[in-house]
Amino acid sequence: MDQIAPRRSRTSALTRSLQILDLLSDKLRPMTAYELAKESGAPPSTVYKLIDDMTDGAMLGRMPDGRVWLGPRLMRYGLAYRARMNAFQEAERAMHDLSERTGEMVQICTRDEGWMSVIGMAEGRGTFRVTSDVGTRVPLNWTASGRLLIGHLSDDERREVFARCATPSATGLAETDPDILARTSREAFLDGISVQIDTSEEAVACIAAPVRDADGACLMTLSVVMPKHRVPDRFDDIANEVRGAARSVELALGTHGAA
């Protein structure tokens, strides 16, 4: 009988290439080959070779000082992927409508493992700004959207995610207890609204609602990001607006009430 060859433990070139791309997207800045090798734990000779190959394929681009950054080919892939995401297109429409109605900043967020990622943003009226922009990732426990994004999971699954990924925020106000996070995540998901104030950035409030797929899982969130001093006077209106916007996306996708 033929024996099955053992799986090679050596890290593949594809895995190393993905590590390089992940590091650049996580750090949000160009990096040297030495930095990439040190951060990834890969041999420098391997990283130099991969950088040459990925640069030749336009997956990476070289800066004048020799550092490397994400290449133009990735933009083409990203745009092609996003163009097929009907859910994103519907959410983007709702995002702009919601921002126009409320005058506030609105974001579309999704889950990336233990992180919440901002994939769309509409600026509000006025001068209010936050540090998070499209492409920003923050731990799930820091934000209202982060809690909603795993609110559909089982009790054990939610607790496991938070036990593995919850970290203190810069403001020191983000909850890190997995049991509390698992409970409040589920409560917010069932209520259809989640609120966080001062946990990710000082004086910033986030009011988010889940967009559910056909199975009832949280596909993404719509969230209004605003100065916390406006919350007491506007909370009810904003909560109703963001809930309604999320439901409009679900209706357009045919998932509202499906699960």
PDB file of C-alpha atoms in Angstrom:
ATOM      1  CA  MET A   1       0.000   0.000   0.000  1.00  0.00           C
ATOM      2  CA  ASP A   2       1.310   3.426  -0.886  1.00  0.00           C
ATOM      3  CA  GLN A   3       2.157   5.525   2.101  1.00  0.00           C
ATOM      4  CA  ILE A   4       0.908   9.100   2.333  1.00  0.00           C
ATOM      5  CA  ALA A   5       3.817  11.477   2.327  1.00  0.00           C
ATOM      6  CA  PRO A   6       4.048  13.509   5.540  1.00  0.00           C
ATOM      7  CA  ARG A   7       3.022  17.140   5.264  1.00  0.00           C
ATOM      8  CA  ARG A   8       6.056  19.371   4.996  1.00  0.00           C
ATOM      9  CA  SER A   9       6.609  21.563   8.016  1.00  0.00           C
ATOM     10  CA  ARG A  10       8.677  24.080   6.069  1.00  0.00           C
ATOM     11  CA  THR A  11       6.855  27.359   5.583  1.00  0.00           C
ATOM     12  CA  SER A  12       5.850  27.728   1.933  1.00  0.00           C
ATOM     13  CA  ALA A  13       6.703  30.688  -0.272  1.00  0.00           C
ATOM     14  CA  LEU A  14       2.998  31.504  -0.503  1.00  0.00           C
ATOM     15  CA  THR A  15       2.670  31.646   3.289  1.00  0.00           C
ATOM     16  CA  ARG A  16       5.741  33.871   3.546  1.00  0.00           C
ATOM     17  CA  SER A  17       4.397  36.138   0.817  1.00  0.00           C
ATOM     18  CA  LEU A  18       1.106  36.488   2.670  1.00  0.00           C
ATOM     19  CA  GLN A  19       3.009  37.289   5.867  1.00  0.00           C
ATOM     20  CA  ILE A  20       4.741  40.137   4.062  1.00  0.00           C
ATOM     21  CA  LEU A  21       1.446  41.496   2.733  1.00  0.00           C
ATOM     22  CA  ASP A  22      -0.207  41.149   6.143  1.00  0.00           C
ATOM     23  CA  LEU A  23       2.632  42.961   7.896  1.00  0.00           C
ATOM     24  CA  LEU A  24       2.519  45.876   5.467  1.00  0.00           C
ATOM     25  CA  SER A  25      -1.266  46.191   5.724  1.00  0.00           C
ATOM     26  CA  ASP A  26      -1.133  45.907   9.528  1.00  0.00           C
ATOM     27  CA  LYS A  27       1.653  48.474   9.953  1.00  0.00           C
ATOM     28  CA  LEU A  28       0.157  50.797   7.311  1.00  0.00           C
ATOM     29  CA  ARG A  29       3.598  51.998   6.276  1.00  0.00           C
ATOM     30  CA  PRO A  30       6.426  50.971   3.931  1.00  0.00           C
ATOM     31  CA  MET A  31       8.995  48.663   5.529  1.00  0.00           C
ATOM     32  CA  THR A  32      12.525  47.479   4.809  1.00  0.00           C
ATOM     33  CA  ALA A  33      13.356  43.888   3.982  1.00  0.00           C
ATOM     34  CA  TYR A  34      15.187  43.642   7.309  1.00  0.00           C
ATOM     35  CA  GLU A  35      12.092  44.816   9.214  1.00  0.00           C
ATOM     36  CA  LEU A  36       9.890  42.341   7.367  1.00  0.00           C
ATOM     37  CA  ALA A  37      12.273  39.479   8.071  1.00  0.00           C
ATOM     38  CA  LYS A  38      12.508  40.401  11.744  1.00  0.00           C
ATOM     39  CA  GLU A  39       8.735  40.773  12.187  1.00  0.00           C
ATOM     40  CA  SER A  40       7.865  37.588  10.286  1.00  0.00           C
ATOM     41  CA  GLY A  41      10.673  35.429  11.648  1.00  0.00           C
ATOM     42  CA  ALA A  42      11.641  34.440   8.102  1.00  0.00           C
ATOM     43  CA  PRO A  43      15.265  34.139   6.958  1.00  0.00           C
ATOM     44  CA  PRO A  44      16.420  37.458   5.442  1.00  0.00           C
ATOM     45  CA  SER A  45      17.569  35.679   2.270  1.00  0.00           C
ATOM     46  CA  THR A  46      14.043  34.314   1.792  1.00  0.00           C
ATOM     47  CA  VAL A  47      12.448  37.715   2.323  1.00  0.00           C
ATOM     48  CA  TYR A  48      14.819  39.432  -0.123  1.00  0.00           C
ATOM     49  CA  LYS A  49      14.029  36.817  -2.773  1.00  0.00           C
ATOM     50  CA  LEU A  50      10.272  37.083  -2.208  1.00  0.00           C
ATOM     51  CA  ILE A  51      10.405  40.879  -2.333  1.00  0.00           C
ATOM     52  CA  ASP A  52      12.180  40.711  -5.707  1.00  0.00           C
ATOM     53  CA  ASP A  53       9.591  38.267  -7.071  1.00  0.00           C
ATOM     54  CA  MET A  54       6.618  40.207  -5.669  1.00  0.00           C
ATOM     55  CA  THR A  55       7.998  43.483  -6.997  1.00  0.00           C
ATOM     56  CA  ASP A  56       8.430  41.986 -10.454  1.00  0.00           C
ATOM     57  CA  GLY A  57       4.780  40.904 -10.280  1.00  0.00           C
ATOM     58  CA  ALA A  58       3.585  44.356  -9.094  1.00  0.00           C
ATOM     59  CA  MET A  59       2.389  42.850  -5.826  1.00  0.00           C
ATOM     60  CA  LEU A  60       4.859  45.163  -4.103  1.00  0.00           C
ATOM     61  CA  GLY A  61       6.404  48.466  -5.067  1.00  0.00           C
ATOM     62  CA  ARG A  62       9.749  49.933  -4.047  1.00  0.00           C
ATOM     63  CA  MET A  63      10.047  53.370  -2.499  1.00  0.00           C
ATOM     64  CA  PRO A  64      12.944  55.695  -3.421  1.00  0.00           C
ATOM     65  CA  ASP A  65      14.627  54.867  -0.098  1.00  0.00           C
ATOM     66  CA  GLY A  66      14.480  51.129  -0.765  1.00  0.00           C
ATOM     67  CA  ARG A  67      11.543  50.280   1.477  1.00  0.00           C
ATOM     68  CA  VAL A  68       8.664  48.315  -0.001  1.00  0.00           C
ATOM     69  CA  TRP A  69       4.927  48.941   0.011  1.00  0.00           C
ATOM     70  CA  LEU A  70       1.802  47.306  -1.361  1.00  0.00           C
ATOM     71  CA  GLY A  71       1.791  47.238  -5.153  1.00  0.00           C
ATOM     72  CA  PRO A  72      -0.783  48.354  -7.736  1.00  0.00           C
ATOM     73  CA  ARG A  73      -1.777  44.801  -8.627  1.00  0.00           C
ATOM     74  CA  LEU A  74      -3.394  44.430  -5.202  1.00  0.00           C
ATOM     75  CA  MET A  75      -5.661  47.388  -5.911  1.00  0.00           C
ATOM     76  CA  ARG A  76      -6.918  45.678  -9.062  1.00  0.00           C
ATOM     77  CA  TYR A  77      -7.681  42.511  -7.119  1.00  0.00           C
ATOM     78  CA  GLY A  78      -9.358  44.449  -4.341  1.00  0.00           C
ATOM     79  CA  LEU A  79     -11.537  46.446  -6.708  1.00  0.00           C
ATOM     80  CA  ALA A  80     -12.549  43.326  -8.621  1.00  0.00           C
ATOM     81  CA  TYR A  81     -13.478  41.589  -5.369  1.00  0.00           C
ATOM     82  CA  ARG A  82     -15.409  44.545  -4.029  1.00  0.00           C
ATOM     83  CA  ALA A  83     -17.260  44.997  -7.324  1.00  0.00           C
ATOM     84  CA  ARG A  84     -18.809  41.562  -6.809  1.00  0.00           C
ATOM     85  CA  MET A  85     -19.895  42.311  -3.275  1.00  0.00           C
ATOM     86  CA  ASN A  86     -23.534  43.256  -3.676  1.00  0.00           C
ATOM     87  CA  ALA A  87     -23.752  43.542   0.072  1.00  0.00           C
ATOM     88  CA  PHE A  88     -21.053  46.187   0.127  1.00  0.00           C
ATOM     89  CA  GLN A  89     -22.696  48.131  -2.668  1.00  0.00           C
ATOM     90  CA  GLU A  90     -26.006  48.194  -0.831  1.00  0.00           C
ATOM     91  CA  ALA A  91     -24.269  49.100   2.434  1.00  0.00           C
ATOM     92  CA  GLU A  92     -22.347  51.884   0.715  1.00  0.00           C
ATOM     93  CA  ARG A  93     -25.594  53.369  -0.575  1.00  0.00           C
ATOM     94  CA  ALA A  94     -27.131  53.167   2.902  1.00  0.00           C
ATOM     95  CA  MET A  95     -23.959  54.629   4.420  1.00  0.00           C
ATOM     96  CA  HIS A  96     -24.118  57.782   2.307  1.00  0.00           C
ATOM     97  CA  ASP A  97     -27.872  58.169   2.846  1.00  0.00           C
ATOM     98  CA  LEU A  98     -27.409  57.780   6.596  1.00  0.00           C
ATOM     99  CA  SER A  99     -24.586  60.307   6.693  1.00  0.00           C
ATOM    100  CA  GLU A 100     -26.664  62.778   4.717  1.00  0.00           C
ATOM    101  CA  ARG A 101     -29.690  62.367   7.002  1.00  0.00           C
ATOM    102  CA  THR A 102     -27.788  62.590  10.279  1.00  0.00           C
ATOM    103  CA  GLY A 103     -24.950  64.899   9.283  1.00  0.00           C
ATOM    104  CA  GLU A 104     -22.581  62.526  11.087  1.00  0.00           C
ATOM    105  CA  MET A 105     -19.697  60.314  10.005  1.00  0.00           C
ATOM    106  CA  VAL A 106     -20.800  56.791   9.054  1.00  0.00           C
ATOM    107  CA  GLN A 107     -18.631  53.698   8.657  1.00  0.00           C
ATOM    108  CA  ILE A 108     -19.096  50.199   7.255  1.00  0.00           C
ATOM    109  CA  CYS A 109     -17.195  47.612   9.278  1.00  0.00           C
ATOM    110  CA  THR A 110     -16.493  43.889   8.921  1.00  0.00           C
ATOM    111  CA  ARG A 111     -14.661  41.265  10.924  1.00  0.00           C
ATOM    112  CA  ASP A 112     -11.103  40.196  10.145  1.00  0.00           C
ATOM    113  CA  GLU A 113     -10.428  37.358  12.603  1.00  0.00           C
ATOM    114  CA  GLY A 114      -9.979  39.083  15.983  1.00  0.00           C
ATOM    115  CA  TRP A 115     -10.156  42.541  14.475  1.00  0.00           C
ATOM    116  CA  MET A 116     -12.781  44.955  13.232  1.00  0.00           C
ATOM    117  CA  SER A 117     -11.921  46.464   9.845  1.00  0.00           C
ATOM    118  CA  VAL A 118     -13.288  49.692   8.383  1.00  0.00           C
ATOM    119  CA  ILE A 119     -14.135  49.045   4.714  1.00  0.00           C
ATOM    120  CA  GLY A 120     -16.207  52.144   3.937  1.00  0.00           C
ATOM    121  CA  MET A 121     -16.609  55.649   5.340  1.00  0.00           C
ATOM    122  CA  ALA A 122     -18.665  58.753   4.625  1.00  0.00           C
ATOM    123  CA  GLU A 123     -17.580  62.005   6.245  1.00  0.00           C
ATOM    124  CA  GLY A 124     -20.147  63.973   8.195  1.00  0.00           C
ATOM    125  CA  ARG A 125     -20.803  67.676   8.012  1.00  0.00           C
ATOM    126  CA  GLY A 126     -18.534  69.884  10.065  1.00  0.00           C
ATOM    127  CA  THR A 127     -14.969  69.486  11.263  1.00  0.00           C
ATOM    128  CA  PHE A 128     -15.278  66.367  13.427  1.00  0.00           C
ATOM    129  CA  ARG A 129     -12.716  63.693  12.474  1.00  0.00           C
ATOM    130  CA  VAL A 130     -11.468  60.413  13.893  1.00  0.00           C
ATOM    131  CA  THR A 131      -8.198  58.574  13.357  1.00  0.00           C
ATOM    132  CA  SER A 132      -9.869  55.496  11.875  1.00  0.00           C
ATOM    133  CA  ASP A 133     -10.125  55.535   8.092  1.00  0.00           C
ATOM    134  CA  VAL A 134     -10.813  52.906   5.453  1.00  0.00           C
ATOM    135  CA  GLY A 135      -8.400  50.044   6.066  1.00  0.00           C
ATOM    136  CA  THR A 136      -8.095  50.668   9.803  1.00  0.00           C
ATOM    137  CA  ARG A 137      -8.238  47.580  12.025  1.00  0.00           C
ATOM    138  CA  VAL A 138      -8.835  47.616  15.772  1.00  0.00           C
ATOM    139  CA  PRO A 139      -9.502  44.797  18.264  1.00  0.00           C
ATOM    140  CA  LEU A 140     -13.114  43.618  18.374  1.00  0.00           C
ATOM    141  CA  ASN A 141     -13.556  44.600  22.022  1.00  0.00           C
ATOM    142  CA  TRP A 142     -12.763  48.268  21.382  1.00  0.00           C
ATOM    143  CA  THR A 143     -15.808  49.155  19.316  1.00  0.00           C
ATOM    144  CA  ALA A 144     -19.569  48.892  19.127  1.00  0.00           C
ATOM    145  CA  SER A 145     -19.270  47.247  15.720  1.00  0.00           C
ATOM    146  CA  GLY A 146     -16.731  44.733  16.987  1.00  0.00           C
ATOM    147  CA  ARG A 147     -19.165  43.337  19.525  1.00  0.00           C
ATOM    148  CA  LEU A 148     -21.944  43.013  16.958  1.00  0.00           C
ATOM    149  CA  LEU A 149     -19.748  41.214  14.451  1.00  0.00           C
ATOM    150  CA  ILE A 150     -19.562  38.102  16.634  1.00  0.00           C
ATOM    151  CA  GLY A 151     -22.881  38.516  18.427  1.00  0.00           C
ATOM    152  CA  HIS A 152     -24.479  35.718  16.381  1.00  0.00           C
ATOM    153  CA  LEU A 153     -21.925  33.112  17.506  1.00  0.00           C
ATOM    154  CA  SER A 154     -22.574  30.628  20.291  1.00  0.00           C
ATOM    155  CA  ASP A 155     -21.732  31.504  23.897  1.00  0.00           C
ATOM    156  CA  ASP A 156     -18.584  29.392  23.848  1.00  0.00           C
ATOM    157  CA  GLU A 157     -17.463  30.778  20.500  1.00  0.00           C
ATOM    158  CA  ARG A 158     -17.909  34.394  21.572  1.00  0.00           C
ATOM    159  CA  ARG A 159     -16.024  33.825  24.793  1.00  0.00           C
ATOM    160  CA  GLU A 160     -13.200  32.052  22.960  1.00  0.00           C
ATOM    161  CA  VAL A 161     -12.819  34.902  20.475  1.00  0.00           C
ATOM    162  CA  PHE A 162     -12.665  37.543  23.192  1.00  0.00           C
ATOM    163  CA  ALA A 163     -10.362  35.453  25.409  1.00  0.00           C
ATOM    164  CA  ARG A 164      -7.958  35.225  22.494  1.00  0.00           C
ATOM    165  CA  CYS A 165      -8.229  38.704  21.032  1.00  0.00           C
ATOM    166  CA  ALA A 166      -9.420  41.250  23.632  1.00  0.00           C
ATOM    167  CA  THR A 167      -6.755  43.802  24.516  1.00  0.00           C
ATOM    168  CA  PRO A 168      -6.725  47.069  26.506  1.00  0.00           C
ATOM    169  CA  SER A 169      -7.377  50.207  24.456  1.00  0.00           C
ATOM    170  CA  ALA A 170      -5.304  53.374  24.538  1.00  0.00           C
ATOM    171  CA  THR A 171      -8.017  55.089  26.576  1.00  0.00           C
ATOM    172  CA  GLY A 172      -8.023  52.266  29.111  1.00  0.00           C
ATOM    173  CA  LEU A 173     -11.824  52.037  28.930  1.00  0.00           C
ATOM    174  CA  ALA A 174     -12.309  49.033  26.650  1.00  0.00           C
ATOM    175  CA  GLU A 175     -13.708  46.003  28.465  1.00  0.00           C
ATOM    176  CA  THR A 176     -11.351  42.999  28.345  1.00  0.00           C
ATOM    177  CA  ASP A 177     -13.173  40.398  30.468  1.00  0.00           C
ATOM    178  CA  PRO A 178     -14.214  37.592  28.039  1.00  0.00           C
ATOM    179  CA  ASP A 179     -17.320  36.672  30.025  1.00  0.00           C
ATOM    180  CA  ILE A 180     -18.630  40.230  30.153  1.00  0.00           C
ATOM    181  CA  LEU A 181     -17.805  40.797  26.497  1.00  0.00           C
ATOM    182  CA  ALA A 182     -19.481  37.564  25.416  1.00  0.00           C
ATOM    183  CA  ARG A 183     -22.645  38.492  27.293  1.00  0.00           C
ATOM    184  CA  THR A 184     -22.856  42.120  26.164  1.00  0.00           C
ATOM    185  CA  SER A 185     -22.008  41.149  22.592  1.00  0.00           C
ATOM    186  CA  ARG A 186     -25.013  38.852  22.454  1.00  0.00           C
ATOM    187  CA  GLU A 187     -27.292  41.378  24.132  1.00  0.00           C
ATOM    188  CA  ALA A 188     -26.310  44.094  21.664  1.00  0.00           C
ATOM    189  CA  PHE A 189     -26.794  41.765  18.697  1.00  0.00           C
ATOM    190  CA  LEU A 190     -30.274  40.745  19.822  1.00  0.00           C
ATOM    191  CA  ASP A 191     -31.174  44.368  20.539  1.00  0.00           C
ATOM    192  CA  GLY A 192     -29.948  45.383  17.090  1.00  0.00           C
ATOM    193  CA  ILE A 193     -27.880  48.264  18.435  1.00  0.00           C
ATOM    194  CA  SER A 194     -24.487  48.606  20.105  1.00  0.00           C
ATOM    195  CA  VAL A 195     -22.933  51.669  21.721  1.00  0.00           C
ATOM    196  CA  GLN A 196     -19.361  52.434  22.765  1.00  0.00           C
ATOM    197  CA  ILE A 197     -18.081  55.735  24.142  1.00  0.00           C
ATOM    198  CA  ASP A 198     -14.431  56.650  24.790  1.00  0.00           C
ATOM    199  CA  THR A 199     -13.231  53.073  24.373  1.00  0.00           C
ATOM    200  CA  SER A 200     -11.298  53.472  21.124  1.00  0.00           C
ATOM    201  CA  GLU A 201     -10.738  57.232  21.082  1.00  0.00           C
ATOM    202  CA  GLU A 202     -11.363  59.853  23.730  1.00  0.00           C
ATOM    203  CA  ALA A 203     -14.549  61.917  23.374  1.00  0.00           C
ATOM    204  CA  VAL A 204     -15.753  59.714  20.497  1.00  0.00           C
ATOM    205  CA  ALA A 205     -18.989  57.709  20.472  1.00  0.00           C
ATOM    206  CA  CYS A 206     -20.001  54.928  18.110  1.00  0.00           C
ATOM    207  CA  ILE A 207     -23.593  53.730  17.610  1.00  0.00           C
ATOM    208  CA  ALA A 208     -23.767  50.649  15.387  1.00  0.00           C
ATOM    209  CA  ALA A 209     -26.346  48.240  13.977  1.00  0.00           C
ATOM    210  CA  PRO A 210     -25.776  44.782  12.438  1.00  0.00           C
ATOM    211  CA  VAL A 211     -26.452  43.836   8.826  1.00  0.00           C
ATOM    212  CA  ARG A 212     -27.397  40.150   8.881  1.00  0.00           C
ATOM    213  CA  ASP A 213     -27.027  37.588   6.128  1.00  0.00           C
ATOM    214  CA  ALA A 214     -29.550  34.925   5.147  1.00  0.00           C
ATOM    215  CA  ASP A 215     -28.429  32.708   8.039  1.00  0.00           C
ATOM    216  CA  GLY A 216     -28.836  35.489  10.601  1.00  0.00           C
ATOM    217  CA  ALA A 217     -25.098  36.017  11.060  1.00  0.00           C
ATOM    218  CA  CYS A 218     -23.653  39.526  11.276  1.00  0.00           C
ATOM    219  CA  LEU A 219     -22.228  40.179   7.821  1.00  0.00           C
ATOM    220  CA  MET A 220     -21.125  43.750   8.503  1.00  0.00           C
ATOM    221  CA  THR A 221     -22.194  46.797  10.497  1.00  0.00           C
ATOM    222  CA  LEU A 222     -23.258  50.334   9.822  1.00  0.00           C
ATOM    223  CA  SER A 223     -22.098  52.711  12.526  1.00  0.00           C
ATOM    224  CA  VAL A 224     -22.487  56.393  13.250  1.00  0.00           C
ATOM    225  CA  VAL A 225     -19.306  57.891  14.701  1.00  0.00           C
ATOM    226  CA  MET A 226     -19.816  61.204  16.477  1.00  0.00           C
ATOM    227  CA  PRO A 227     -18.585  63.428  19.319  1.00  0.00           C
ATOM    228  CA  LYS A 228     -19.806  62.009  22.608  1.00  0.00           C
ATOM    229  CA  HIS A 229     -21.192  65.355  23.753  1.00  0.00           C
ATOM    230  CA  ARG A 230     -23.898  65.097  21.084  1.00  0.00           C
ATOM    231  CA  VAL A 231     -25.066  61.635  22.187  1.00  0.00           C
ATOM    232  CA  PRO A 232     -27.446  62.618  25.036  1.00  0.00           C
ATOM    233  CA  ASP A 233     -29.558  64.843  22.779  1.00  0.00           C
ATOM    234  CA  ARG A 234     -29.413  62.665  19.667  1.00  0.00           C
ATOM    235  CA  PHE A 235     -29.178  59.062  20.819  1.00  0.00           C
ATOM    236  CA  ASP A 236     -32.763  57.978  20.147  1.00  0.00           C
ATOM    237  CA  ASP A 237     -32.843  59.551  16.694  1.00  0.00           C
ATOM    238  CA  ILE A 238     -29.423  58.212  15.724  1.00  0.00           C
ATOM    239  CA  ALA A 239     -30.204  54.718  17.010  1.00  0.00           C
ATOM    240  CA  ASN A 240     -33.429  54.624  14.987  1.00  0.00           C
ATOM    241  CA  GLU A 241     -31.677  55.922  11.894  1.00  0.00           C
ATOM    242  CA  VAL A 242     -28.805  53.436  12.003  1.00  0.00           C
ATOM    243  CA  ARG A 243     -31.172  50.528  12.693  1.00  0.00           C
ATOM    244  CA  GLY A 244     -33.308  51.588   9.751  1.00  0.00           C
ATOM    245  CA  ALA A 245     -30.294  51.905   7.480  1.00  0.00           C
ATOM    246  CA  ALA A 246     -29.095  48.403   8.391  1.00  0.00           C
ATOM    247  CA  ARG A 247     -32.563  46.981   7.776  1.00  0.00           C
ATOM    248  CA  SER A 248     -32.713  48.683   4.370  1.00  0.00           C
ATOM    249  CA  VAL A 249     -29.550  46.823   3.350  1.00  0.00           C
ATOM    250  CA  GLU A 250     -31.029  43.530   4.547  1.00  0.00           C
ATOM    251  CA  LEU A 251     -34.235  44.182   2.609  1.00  0.00           C
ATOM    252  CA  ALA A 252     -32.269  44.962  -0.537  1.00  0.00           C
ATOM    253  CA  LEU A 253     -30.335  41.712  -0.133  1.00  0.00           C
ATOM    254  CA  GLY A 254     -33.463  39.733   0.686  1.00  0.00           C
ATOM    255  CA  THR A 255     -32.087  38.655   4.075  1.00  0.00           C
ATOM    256  CA  HIS A 256     -34.297  40.677   6.408  1.00  0.00           C
ATOM    257  CA  GLY A 257     -36.235  38.281   8.611  1.00  0.00           C
ATOM    258  CA  ALA A 258     -34.695  35.270   6.868  1.00  0.00           C
ATOM    259  CA  ALA A 259     -33.311  33.807  10.075  1.00  0.00           C
TER     260      ALA A 259
END
